[in-house]
């Protein structure tokens, strides 16, 4: 393909391929350099092509959240983690129907999740690795005590073809800026050390200790005992990640290309990317800061939105946009912008080099 | 089909067909009873089947926001309004390529929108009706003065095959509860009366005066001069509409079926519908009230979310959900929940009677 960005209809997702490759290389080098297994979460890109790029750079496997993601990613890699409790007959059926070469691991936090999974695995004669999910402070999923983790690990051990494969956690609550992050990472490390010591004492030393979000991934080497990280956002990054200082602004690889469709109301311009393209995702900790920022004009944010309208606040800029003019918006939360799109366009400068579908976005 | 709701994988969108039919009938009867043309906005359902149900009940035409919606809806009806400025070469090409029987109208608010549209229409020898979009207080799109409206209407008149077809506005800012709405409707009526009088004086009396959101649609008969309404949400309704009092709770026809996947963290239960199924849409005017409410347990809301996790706050309920249990969530904003889904299941009681794709959701 040799199309130009100017020929694309808007809204459209653009990925700067140079930035993407730099992001992929950097995380691969970081994890390799620290002897950490990288199992990137595909929820961010939902693309088997991009998963292939991660695996070619040394990723040990892939992380998925839904059966659909696992099905689509089985074309890219055969070591898949479902980092989500596999609850419900249909979901178990789909997991068991994954191609035979797939080595499947799931993360769970209840006996109620273990029993049907064990039955399904036995019925299909399929070994399934199990991570015990532990809550390290986000209070979303995960057992809240070492005793519960031990009980669950023992239950899994008693239910072949399930295999106790390790523990998993998601430190999504650690979103501090810069130096404020250090004590939180230290606290996480201390809690983890205590858990690991007790597991060790009970003969349940986990083969894998799996953690990590994009903001904490770069601190993974500071956490003793961690063996695997599962960042997703790092491939593209986004405004929230840059605002946190977990990437530089010019590491933001994905933008939403949009067209100014109205300047009728003074003090603002309306673009054709609203909640149905960007998602209504506030900046964590800064809900009044809008829903995205212009790549080339950081003084302009998407201040309000309707479903198909993004309203650019022009009060802080000398720029006078005209109807038909195009802008590139760095979304607050890139995983949602991708989930809302059919396809992503890979660009270098103004050339559209490639396009890939967001293949795993359905159910 | 004779499937049961229990056989559906979650998350899944369910539409109670009895409620849907009642909602369709009620708006059809209201508009017919008051001599108003009903041109429902398809953005809510994005389904040509549902558009057909609206047209069979007397809808005069359909309202779309995107070229994709117009293309898909051209299979259901041949009187289409694009209630969105048609900016950009590709969008104009797609609009001009709509099947010949389609009578196309567009709403716009700038001379910059008129000129390329006129050129495209002339090139394709296609008459295109134009509504002049006016801002009645929402401050999104729309000209802000009568002088601008007059100038634009004149410009359109001077550019055949464009045809000046009327004025349009969207009173999305009127979201008051109950009796607080009356003065706002009155104010809107007064502003409109003044505009219509001036247009009349200048020989630009609009053939159509098109307005209406779902909350204001039921007041359309109180607004002198209004000839057409474009509600979308009324087909399904949602938590925001019910909280406003613009529908009864048992008019909420669409729910998101979800499964409890974790109860590990005390005081909450996690279901498999998060921002990628519900959208992160706060209740207008009540941002702390969560993102949806359980159909059968109004004391339980979706208090927090991750992409695939909805966190039910259990503090106000005696209910003790178990892993595997299913719930039905009334989303805050139904248009977004539909936009996030591939398909919708039509149900009566526990039987799944039909399923339709969200055909017009792409770009």
Short mmCIF file of C-alpha atoms in Angstrom, two decimals, chain A residues 7 9-11 43 46 65-67 84-85 87 90-91 94 109-110 112 135 138-144 259-262 264-266 268 270-272 275-277 280-282 304 306-309 311 323-324 333 335-336 339-340 342 361-363, chain B residues 7 9-11 43 46 65-67 84-85 87 90-91 94 109-110 112 135 138-144 259-262 264-266 268 270-272 275-277 280-282 304 306-309 311 323-324 333 335-336 339-340 342 361-363:
data_model
loop_
_atom_site.label_atom_id
_atom_site.label_comp_id
_atom_site.label_asym_id
_atom_site.label_seq_id
_atom_site.Cartn_x
_atom_site.Cartn_y
_atom_site.Cartn_z
CA UNK A 7 -6.56 9.93 1.96
CA UNK A 9 -11.43 8.81 6.14
CA UNK A 10 -11.76 9.98 9.73
CA UNK A 11 -11.89 9.00 12.51
CA UNK A 43 -5.94 -6.49 25.14
CA UNK A 46 -5.96 -7.24 19.81
CA UNK A 65 -8.58 -11.48 28.88
CA UNK A 66 -11.32 -13.15 26.84
CA UNK A 67 -11.88 -16.45 25.01
CA UNK A 84 -9.20 -13.71 33.87
CA UNK A 85 -11.35 -16.13 35.88
CA UNK A 87 -16.30 -18.75 34.61
CA UNK A 90 -19.45 -21.55 27.16
CA UNK A 91 -16.18 -19.90 28.08
CA UNK A 94 -14.13 -22.30 23.98
CA UNK A 109 -9.15 -16.74 42.62
CA UNK A 110 -11.86 -19.17 43.80
CA UNK A 112 -15.78 -22.19 42.37
CA UNK A 135 -4.84 -9.11 45.48
CA UNK A 138 -5.96 -3.00 43.70
CA UNK A 139 -9.01 -4.71 45.25
CA UNK A 140 -10.40 -5.98 41.98
CA UNK A 141 -9.85 -9.73 41.85
CA UNK A 142 -7.46 -11.96 43.77
CA UNK A 143 -7.47 -13.76 47.10
CA UNK A 144 -6.83 -11.43 50.02
CA UNK A 259 -11.39 16.13 11.09
CA UNK A 260 -12.65 19.49 12.26
CA UNK A 261 -16.34 19.48 11.31
CA UNK A 262 -17.57 22.65 13.00
CA UNK A 264 -19.60 27.54 14.73
CA UNK A 265 -19.53 27.88 18.51
CA UNK A 266 -16.85 30.38 19.62
CA UNK A 268 -14.03 25.60 20.46
CA UNK A 270 -15.66 20.09 16.94
CA UNK A 271 -13.92 17.03 15.52
CA UNK A 272 -15.44 13.75 14.36
CA UNK A 275 -16.96 8.76 22.77
CA UNK A 276 -17.56 6.20 20.03
CA UNK A 277 -13.94 6.64 18.87
CA UNK A 280 -14.98 8.50 27.78
CA UNK A 281 -11.86 7.73 29.77
CA UNK A 282 -10.78 10.43 32.19
CA UNK A 304 -16.10 17.49 26.09
CA UNK A 306 -20.79 13.42 22.51
CA UNK A 307 -20.98 10.08 20.75
CA UNK A 308 -19.56 11.39 17.46
CA UNK A 309 -18.35 14.84 18.56
CA UNK A 311 -14.99 19.30 21.43
CA UNK A 323 -13.49 23.23 9.01
CA UNK A 324 -11.87 20.35 7.13
CA UNK A 333 -6.53 5.32 27.30
CA UNK A 335 -6.79 0.15 24.90
CA UNK A 336 -10.28 1.62 24.66
CA UNK A 339 -11.31 -1.60 21.08
CA UNK A 340 -13.60 0.94 19.42
CA UNK A 342 -12.19 -1.88 13.19
CA UNK A 361 -12.14 -7.20 19.64
CA UNK A 362 -15.41 -9.13 19.43
CA UNK A 363 -16.82 -11.63 21.89
CA UNK B 7 -27.18 -20.63 27.30
CA UNK B 9 -22.13 -16.52 26.85
CA UNK B 10 -21.57 -13.29 28.75
CA UNK B 11 -21.31 -10.40 28.43
CA UNK B 43 -27.24 5.63 16.45
CA UNK B 46 -27.54 0.61 14.53
CA UNK B 65 -24.62 10.27 12.25
CA UNK B 66 -22.06 8.52 10.02
CA UNK B 67 -21.75 7.46 6.38
CA UNK B 84 -23.81 15.60 11.15
CA UNK B 85 -21.66 18.01 9.13
CA UNK B 87 -16.92 17.12 6.02
CA UNK B 90 -14.33 10.35 1.46
CA UNK B 91 -17.47 11.03 3.45
CA UNK B 94 -19.83 7.65 0.33
CA UNK B 109 -23.51 24.79 10.13
CA UNK B 110 -20.85 26.34 7.88
CA UNK B 112 -17.15 25.46 4.41
CA UNK B 135 -27.32 26.07 18.45
CA UNK B 138 -26.02 22.90 23.95
CA UNK B 139 -22.97 24.67 22.45
CA UNK B 140 -21.83 21.70 20.40
CA UNK B 141 -22.54 22.44 16.76
CA UNK B 142 -24.91 24.91 15.14
CA UNK B 143 -24.81 28.55 14.13
CA UNK B 144 -25.18 30.90 17.08
CA UNK B 259 -21.58 -13.35 35.07
CA UNK B 260 -20.10 -13.02 38.54
CA UNK B 261 -16.47 -14.09 38.10
CA UNK B 262 -15.01 -13.20 41.50
CA UNK B 264 -12.67 -12.71 46.53
CA UNK B 265 -12.52 -9.10 47.69
CA UNK B 266 -15.02 -8.46 50.53
CA UNK B 268 -17.99 -6.45 46.22
CA UNK B 270 -16.82 -8.71 39.99
CA UNK B 271 -18.76 -9.33 36.79
CA UNK B 272 -17.46 -9.81 33.26
CA UNK B 275 -15.68 -0.57 30.16
CA UNK B 276 -15.37 -2.69 27.01
CA UNK B 277 -19.01 -3.77 27.41
CA UNK B 280 -17.40 4.46 31.12
CA UNK B 281 -20.43 6.71 30.99
CA UNK B 282 -21.25 8.51 34.22
CA UNK B 304 -15.97 0.75 39.45
CA UNK B 306 -11.67 -2.04 34.42
CA UNK B 307 -11.74 -3.01 30.78
CA UNK B 308 -13.28 -6.44 31.40
CA UNK B 309 -14.27 -6.09 35.07
CA UNK B 311 -17.26 -4.13 40.24
CA UNK B 323 -19.27 -17.04 41.40
CA UNK B 324 -21.14 -18.17 38.29
CA UNK B 333 -25.99 5.07 28.39
CA UNK B 335 -26.10 3.88 22.82
CA UNK B 336 -22.57 3.15 24.00
CA UNK B 339 -21.87 0.36 20.01
CA UNK B 340 -19.57 -1.94 21.99
CA UNK B 342 -21.46 -7.30 17.94
CA UNK B 361 -21.38 0.16 14.20
CA UNK B 362 -18.22 0.25 12.08
CA UNK B 363 -16.79 3.13 10.10
#
